[in-house]
């Protein structure tokens, strides 16, 4: 996930931009909704990456030696 974070960010932002481009006449509400969804997804990706690859991610869990 960490090695593909740039790609994931680009795809999420690109999907949001494509949504706004393909919509004929986006209203202010639609733009705000799409931007909010993009920000929520990017925040979720950041949290997932931090939890999956944070400190101690590669350590074995077991009884101390």
mmCIF file of C-alpha atoms in Angstrom:
data_model
loop_
_atom_site.group_PDB
_atom_site.id
_atom_site.type_symbol
_atom_site.label_atom_id
_atom_site.label_comp_id
_atom_site.label_asym_id
_atom_site.label_seq_id
_atom_site.Cartn_x
_atom_site.Cartn_y
_atom_site.Cartn_z
ATOM 1 C CA UNK A 1 0.000 0.000 0.000
ATOM 2 C CA UNK A 2 2.747 2.463 0.907
ATOM 3 C CA UNK A 3 4.554 1.902 -2.373
ATOM 4 C CA UNK A 4 1.340 2.625 -4.319
ATOM 5 C CA UNK A 5 0.132 5.569 -2.254
ATOM 6 C CA UNK A 6 0.926 8.092 -4.990
ATOM 7 C CA UNK A 7 -1.032 6.098 -7.542
ATOM 8 C CA UNK A 8 -3.986 5.684 -5.204
ATOM 9 C CA UNK A 9 -4.043 9.418 -4.481
ATOM 10 C CA UNK A 10 -3.904 10.214 -8.189
ATOM 11 C CA UNK A 11 -6.712 7.795 -9.004
ATOM 12 C CA UNK A 12 -8.967 9.196 -6.265
ATOM 13 C CA UNK A 13 -8.366 12.809 -7.309
ATOM 14 C CA UNK A 14 -8.732 11.860 -10.979
ATOM 15 C CA UNK A 15 -12.026 10.085 -10.305
ATOM 16 C CA UNK A 16 -13.347 13.160 -8.519
ATOM 17 C CA UNK A 17 -12.253 15.439 -11.345
ATOM 18 C CA UNK A 18 -13.710 13.088 -13.956
ATOM 19 C CA UNK A 19 -17.006 13.049 -12.078
ATOM 20 C CA UNK A 20 -17.183 16.827 -12.204
ATOM 21 C CA UNK A 21 -16.140 16.987 -15.870
ATOM 22 C CA UNK A 22 -18.683 14.401 -17.007
ATOM 23 C CA UNK A 23 -21.506 16.100 -15.155
ATOM 24 C CA UNK A 24 -23.137 18.611 -17.514
ATOM 25 C CA UNK A 25 -23.854 21.467 -15.115
ATOM 26 C CA UNK A 26 -22.574 20.656 -11.630
ATOM 27 C CA UNK A 27 -24.212 22.666 -8.883
ATOM 28 C CA UNK A 28 -22.339 24.034 -5.902
ATOM 29 C CA UNK A 29 -23.781 21.234 -3.790
ATOM 30 C CA UNK A 30 -22.545 18.573 -6.209
ATOM 31 C CA UNK A 31 -19.050 20.079 -6.271
ATOM 32 C CA UNK A 32 -18.931 20.242 -2.474
ATOM 33 C CA UNK A 33 -20.186 16.656 -2.218
ATOM 34 C CA UNK A 34 -17.560 15.338 -4.652
ATOM 35 C CA UNK A 35 -14.766 17.275 -2.923
ATOM 36 C CA UNK A 36 -15.903 16.020 0.486
ATOM 37 C CA UNK A 37 -15.974 12.422 -0.758
ATOM 38 C CA UNK A 38 -12.495 12.765 -2.252
ATOM 39 C CA UNK A 39 -11.152 14.156 1.029
ATOM 40 C CA UNK A 40 -12.810 11.396 3.068
ATOM 41 C CA UNK A 41 -11.381 8.674 0.822
ATOM 42 C CA UNK A 42 -7.897 10.231 0.924
ATOM 43 C CA UNK A 43 -8.096 10.462 4.722
ATOM 44 C CA UNK A 44 -9.191 6.815 4.920
ATOM 45 C CA UNK A 45 -6.279 5.758 2.702
ATOM 46 C CA UNK A 46 -3.857 7.735 4.884
ATOM 47 C CA UNK A 47 -5.219 6.171 8.087
ATOM 48 C CA UNK A 48 -5.099 2.686 6.581
ATOM 49 C CA UNK A 49 -1.522 3.199 5.422
ATOM 50 C CA UNK A 50 -0.507 4.526 8.833
ATOM 51 C CA UNK A 51 -2.085 1.575 10.640
ATOM 52 C CA UNK A 52 -0.789 -1.042 8.222
ATOM 53 C CA UNK A 53 2.755 0.284 7.953
ATOM 54 C CA UNK A 54 3.208 2.189 11.200
ATOM 55 C CA UNK A 55 5.792 1.546 13.909
ATOM 56 C CA UNK A 56 6.158 -2.129 14.703
ATOM 57 C CA UNK A 57 4.349 -3.282 11.570
ATOM 58 C CA UNK A 58 6.947 -5.911 10.719
ATOM 59 C CA UNK A 59 7.530 -7.207 14.230
ATOM 60 C CA UNK A 60 6.326 -10.602 15.364
ATOM 61 C CA UNK A 61 3.815 -10.651 18.152
ATOM 62 C CA UNK A 62 4.505 -13.212 20.803
ATOM 63 C CA UNK A 63 6.027 -13.801 24.187
ATOM 64 C CA UNK A 64 9.025 -11.623 25.029
ATOM 65 C CA UNK A 65 12.379 -13.394 24.914
#
